[in-house]
PDB file of C-alpha atoms in Angstrom:
ATOM      1  CA  MET A  43     -52.984  56.152  94.399  1.00  0.00           C
ATOM      2  CA  GLN A  44     -56.615  55.062  94.155  1.00  0.00           C
ATOM      3  CA  ASP A  45     -56.613  54.079  97.853  1.00  0.00           C
ATOM      4  CA  GLN A  46     -55.359  57.537  98.783  1.00  0.00           C
ATOM      5  CA  GLU A  47     -58.062  59.211  96.666  1.00  0.00           C
ATOM      6  CA  SER A  48     -60.701  56.937  98.192  1.00  0.00           C
ATOM      7  CA  GLU A  49     -59.455  57.750 101.700  1.00  0.00           C
ATOM      8  CA  GLN A  50     -59.544  61.491 100.952  1.00  0.00           C
ATOM      9  CA  ALA A  51     -63.104  61.171  99.633  1.00  0.00           C
ATOM     10  CA  MET A  52     -64.150  59.308 102.798  1.00  0.00           C
ATOM     11  CA  ASP A  53     -62.473  61.991 104.957  1.00  0.00           C
ATOM     12  CA  PHE A  54     -64.341  64.683 103.024  1.00  0.00           C
ATOM     13  CA  ASP A  55     -67.671  62.879 103.527  1.00  0.00           C
ATOM     14  CA  ALA A  56     -66.922  62.357 107.219  1.00  0.00           C
ATOM     15  CA  ASN A  57     -65.984  66.012 107.621  1.00  0.00           C
ATOM     16  CA  ARG A  58     -69.155  67.139 105.838  1.00  0.00           C
ATOM     17  CA  PHE A  59     -71.264  64.845 108.040  1.00  0.00           C
ATOM     18  CA  LEU A  60     -69.475  66.156 111.128  1.00  0.00           C
ATOM     19  CA  GLN A  61     -70.031  69.738 110.021  1.00  0.00           C
ATOM     20  CA  GLU A  62     -73.753  69.008 109.693  1.00  0.00           C
ATOM     21  CA  ALA A  63     -73.759  67.355 113.114  1.00  0.00           C
ATOM     22  CA  VAL A  64     -72.293  70.350 114.952  1.00  0.00           C
ATOM     23  CA  ASN A  65     -73.880  73.234 113.015  1.00  0.00           C
ATOM     24  CA  ILE A  66     -77.123  74.696 114.312  1.00  0.00           C
ATOM     25  CA  ASP A  67     -79.794  76.184 112.055  1.00  0.00           C
ATOM     26  CA  ASP A  68     -81.578  78.512 114.444  1.00  0.00           C
ATOM     27  CA  LEU A  69     -84.658  78.600 112.226  1.00  0.00           C
ATOM     28  CA  LEU A  70     -85.039  74.825 112.373  1.00  0.00           C
ATOM     29  CA  LEU A  71     -84.528  74.157 116.078  1.00  0.00           C
ATOM     30  CA  ASP A  72     -87.206  71.454 116.161  1.00  0.00           C
ATOM     31  CA  GLN A  73     -85.357  69.438 113.525  1.00  0.00           C
ATOM     32  CA  GLU A  74     -82.069  70.027 115.334  1.00  0.00           C
ATOM     33  CA  PHE A  75     -83.592  68.689 118.573  1.00  0.00           C
ATOM     34  CA  ILE A  76     -84.889  65.632 116.700  1.00  0.00           C
ATOM     35  CA  LYS A  77     -81.518  64.829 115.081  1.00  0.00           C
ATOM     36  CA  LEU A  78     -79.400  65.404 118.175  1.00  0.00           C
ATOM     37  CA  PRO A  79     -79.994  62.142 120.109  1.00  0.00           C
ATOM     38  CA  GLY A  80     -79.108  60.063 117.054  1.00  0.00           C
ATOM     39  CA  GLN A  81     -75.977  62.077 116.403  1.00  0.00           C
ATOM     40  CA  LEU A  82     -74.882  61.828 120.014  1.00  0.00           C
ATOM     41  CA  ALA A  83     -75.535  58.085 120.102  1.00  0.00           C
ATOM     42  CA  HIS A  84     -73.671  57.573 116.811  1.00  0.00           C
ATOM     43  CA  TYR A  85     -70.550  59.432 117.883  1.00  0.00           C
ATOM     44  CA  THR A  86     -70.579  57.991 121.404  1.00  0.00           C
ATOM     45  CA  ALA A  87     -70.707  54.467 119.942  1.00  0.00           C
ATOM     46  CA  ASN A  88     -67.831  55.336 117.597  1.00  0.00           C
ATOM     47  CA  TYR A  89     -65.872  56.720 120.542  1.00  0.00           C
ATOM     48  CA  ALA A  90     -66.470  53.526 122.529  1.00  0.00           C
ATOM     49  CA  GLU A  91     -65.110  51.499 119.590  1.00  0.00           C
ATOM     50  CA  ALA A  92     -62.078  53.781 119.401  1.00  0.00           C
ATOM     51  CA  VAL A  93     -61.432  53.300 123.126  1.00  0.00           C
ATOM     52  CA  ARG A  94     -61.695  49.529 122.663  1.00  0.00           C
ATOM     53  CA  ASP A  95     -59.272  49.645 119.735  1.00  0.00           C
ATOM     54  CA  TYR A  96     -56.885  51.793 121.756  1.00  0.00           C
ATOM     55  CA  LEU A  97     -56.936  49.430 124.728  1.00  0.00           C
ATOM     56  CA  MET A  98     -56.475  46.361 122.510  1.00  0.00           C
ATOM     57  CA  THR A  99     -53.567  48.060 120.756  1.00  0.00           C
ATOM     58  CA  LYS A 100     -52.060  49.024 124.116  1.00  0.00           C
ATOM     59  CA  LEU A 101     -52.272  45.388 125.210  1.00  0.00           C
ATOM     60  CA  ASN A 102     -50.582  44.363 121.957  1.00  0.00           C
ATOM     61  CA  VAL A 103     -47.730  46.826 122.611  1.00  0.00           C
ATOM     62  CA  GLU A 104     -47.196  45.400 126.083  1.00  0.00           C
ATOM     63  CA  THR A 105     -47.158  41.785 124.890  1.00  0.00           C
ATOM     64  CA  THR A 106     -44.947  42.636 121.904  1.00  0.00           C
ATOM     65  CA  ARG A 107     -42.501  44.369 124.247  1.00  0.00           C
ATOM     66  CA  SER A 108     -42.490  41.364 126.583  1.00  0.00           C
ATOM     67  CA  ARG A 109     -41.958  38.896 123.730  1.00  0.00           C
ATOM     68  CA  ALA A 110     -39.101  41.006 122.350  1.00  0.00           C
ATOM     69  CA  HIS A 111     -37.545  41.213 125.803  1.00  0.00           C
ATOM     70  CA  LEU A 112     -37.662  37.444 126.288  1.00  0.00           C
ATOM     71  CA  ARG A 113     -36.413  36.731 122.762  1.00  0.00           C
ATOM     72  CA  LEU A 114     -33.508  39.169 122.954  1.00  0.00           C
ATOM     73  CA  ARG A 115     -32.484  37.957 126.411  1.00  0.00           C
ATOM     74  CA  ALA A 116     -32.526  34.346 125.189  1.00  0.00           C
ATOM     75  CA  GLU A 117     -30.420  35.283 122.151  1.00  0.00           C
ATOM     76  CA  ALA A 118     -27.900  37.018 124.406  1.00  0.00           C
ATOM     77  CA  GLU A 119     -27.724  33.988 126.709  1.00  0.00           C
ATOM     78  CA  LEU A 120     -27.195  31.644 123.744  1.00  0.00           C
ATOM     79  CA  GLY A 121     -24.306  33.806 122.587  1.00  0.00           C
ATOM     80  CA  ASN A 122     -22.880  33.964 126.108  1.00  0.00           C
ATOM     81  CA  ARG A 123     -23.162  37.735 126.022  1.00  0.00           C
ATOM     82  CA  LYS A 124     -23.631  39.618 129.251  1.00  0.00           C
ATOM     83  CA  MET A 125     -26.244  42.368 129.088  1.00  0.00           C
ATOM     84  CA  THR A 126     -27.335  44.962 131.562  1.00  0.00           C
ATOM     85  CA  VAL A 127     -31.004  45.740 132.014  1.00  0.00           C
ATOM     86  CA  ALA A 128     -30.424  49.078 130.281  1.00  0.00           C
ATOM     87  CA  ASP A 129     -28.790  47.335 127.300  1.00  0.00           C
ATOM     88  CA  LEU A 130     -31.691  44.931 127.003  1.00  0.00           C
ATOM     89  CA  ASP A 131     -34.237  47.754 127.278  1.00  0.00           C
ATOM     90  CA  ALA A 132     -32.415  49.647 124.528  1.00  0.00           C
ATOM     91  CA  LEU A 133     -32.532  46.594 122.262  1.00  0.00           C
ATOM     92  CA  VAL A 134     -36.220  46.078 122.961  1.00  0.00           C
ATOM     93  CA  SER A 135     -36.952  49.738 122.184  1.00  0.00           C
ATOM     94  CA  THR A 136     -35.367  49.340 118.749  1.00  0.00           C
ATOM     95  CA  ASP A 137     -37.029  46.013 117.933  1.00  0.00           C
ATOM     96  CA  GLN A 138     -39.008  46.379 114.684  1.00  0.00           C
ATOM     97  CA  ASP A 139     -42.058  44.473 115.968  1.00  0.00           C
ATOM     98  CA  TYR A 140     -42.173  46.661 119.058  1.00  0.00           C
ATOM     99  CA  ILE A 141     -41.814  49.853 117.006  1.00  0.00           C
ATOM    100  CA  ALA A 142     -44.644  48.773 114.678  1.00  0.00           C
ATOM    101  CA  ALA A 143     -46.913  48.005 117.650  1.00  0.00           C
ATOM    102  CA  ALA A 144     -46.050  51.342 119.267  1.00  0.00           C
ATOM    103  CA  MET A 145     -46.874  53.182 116.018  1.00  0.00           C
ATOM    104  CA  ASP A 146     -50.251  51.400 115.926  1.00  0.00           C
ATOM    105  CA  LEU A 147     -50.858  52.610 119.476  1.00  0.00           C
ATOM    106  CA  ILE A 148     -50.154  56.192 118.440  1.00  0.00           C
ATOM    107  CA  GLU A 149     -52.649  55.905 115.579  1.00  0.00           C
ATOM    108  CA  ALA A 150     -55.280  54.371 117.868  1.00  0.00           C
ATOM    109  CA  ASP A 151     -54.774  57.158 120.399  1.00  0.00           C
ATOM    110  CA  VAL A 152     -55.166  59.828 117.711  1.00  0.00           C
ATOM    111  CA  ALA A 153     -58.420  58.235 116.512  1.00  0.00           C
ATOM    112  CA  ARG A 154     -59.673  58.017 120.092  1.00  0.00           C
ATOM    113  CA  GLN A 155     -58.886  61.665 120.796  1.00  0.00           C
ATOM    114  CA  LYS A 156     -60.532  62.826 117.557  1.00  0.00           C
ATOM    115  CA  LEU A 157     -63.741  61.023 118.444  1.00  0.00           C
ATOM    116  CA  ARG A 158     -63.635  62.356 122.000  1.00  0.00           C
ATOM    117  CA  GLY A 159     -63.551  65.848 120.510  1.00  0.00           C
ATOM    118  CA  ILE A 160     -66.527  65.086 118.285  1.00  0.00           C
ATOM    119  CA  VAL A 161     -68.563  63.750 121.214  1.00  0.00           C
ATOM    120  CA  ASP A 162     -67.664  66.888 123.168  1.00  0.00           C
ATOM    121  CA  ALA A 163     -68.759  69.074 120.223  1.00  0.00           C
ATOM    122  CA  VAL A 164     -72.106  67.292 119.861  1.00  0.00           C
ATOM    123  CA  THR A 165     -72.644  67.541 123.628  1.00  0.00           C
ATOM    124  CA  ALA A 166     -71.904  71.272 123.430  1.00  0.00           C
ATOM    125  CA  LYS A 167     -74.433  71.471 120.601  1.00  0.00           C
ATOM    126  CA  LYS A 168     -77.034  69.988 122.941  1.00  0.00           C
ATOM    127  CA  ASP A 169     -76.317  72.715 125.493  1.00  0.00           C
ATOM    128  CA  MET A 170     -76.455  75.394 122.803  1.00  0.00           C
ATOM    129  CA  LEU A 171     -79.797  74.090 121.532  1.00  0.00           C
ATOM    130  CA  GLN A 172     -81.242  74.266 125.014  1.00  0.00           C
ATOM    131  CA  SER A 173     -80.037  77.855 125.386  1.00  0.00           C
ATOM    132  CA  LEU A 174     -81.323  78.846 121.959  1.00  0.00           C
ATOM    133  CA  GLY A 175     -84.676  77.220 122.677  1.00  0.00           C
ATOM    134  CA  ALA A 176     -85.022  79.140 125.930  1.00  0.00           C
ATOM    135  CA  LYS A 177     -84.010  82.387 124.214  1.00  0.00           C
ATOM    136  CA  LEU A 178     -86.478  81.793 121.390  1.00  0.00           C
ATOM    137  CA  ARG A 179     -89.322  81.086 123.818  1.00  0.00           C
ATOM    138  CA  ALA A 180     -88.568  84.331 125.634  1.00  0.00           C
ATOM    139  CA  GLU A 181     -88.498  86.266 122.362  1.00  0.00           C
ATOM    140  CA  MET A 182     -91.721  84.661 121.161  1.00  0.00           C
ATOM    141  CA  GLN A 183     -93.578  85.749 124.286  1.00  0.00           C
ATOM    142  CA  GLY A 184     -92.859  89.388 123.621  1.00  0.00           C
ATOM    143  CA  ASP A 185     -92.659  89.702 119.826  1.00  0.00           C
ATOM    144  CA  PRO A 186     -95.440  88.577 117.459  1.00  0.00           C
ATOM    145  CA  ILE A 187     -93.094  88.923 114.445  1.00  0.00           C
ATOM    146  CA  VAL A 188     -90.723  86.305 115.896  1.00  0.00           C
ATOM    147  CA  ARG A 189     -93.714  84.082 116.634  1.00  0.00           C
ATOM    148  CA  ASN A 190     -94.933  84.336 113.029  1.00  0.00           C
ATOM    149  CA  GLU A 191     -91.402  83.753 111.673  1.00  0.00           C
ATOM    150  CA  GLN A 192     -91.075  80.523 113.652  1.00  0.00           C
ATOM    151  CA  ARG A 193     -94.479  79.260 112.530  1.00  0.00           C
ATOM    152  CA  LYS A 194     -93.252  79.291 108.905  1.00  0.00           C
ATOM    153  CA  TYR A 195     -90.705  76.576 109.768  1.00  0.00           C
TER     154      TYR A 195
END
């Protein structure tokens, strides 16, 4: 129970941090521009780790499947049982070690896709900041009130 509460608290903190990373305060564009490279680097590094974890888990699934295939074929040969390739594949697909490895792969893929989305969101934020900066510069050229408002921040 405590682990679940701790995990929910970490998810909440991560979601709050993510919300701060993708929100734009148009009155504090300078600060947003300053924070952006660090945010992008942070999430890109996390995404790279998630890709590594996914690929390692995928390798584990393949080796677990191969080991199960060899083990089950050897057991069938010891028992003098004849098996078709389809029968052996069906047994491998229901092997508990293989199922566990495949479930780990699903979890790794979900984590990878979540982080890909975050990197995409932070990259979109970069594009939005550039557009907002250009818009603000254009407004400041023609409106002294906007210029004075921006000087306050």
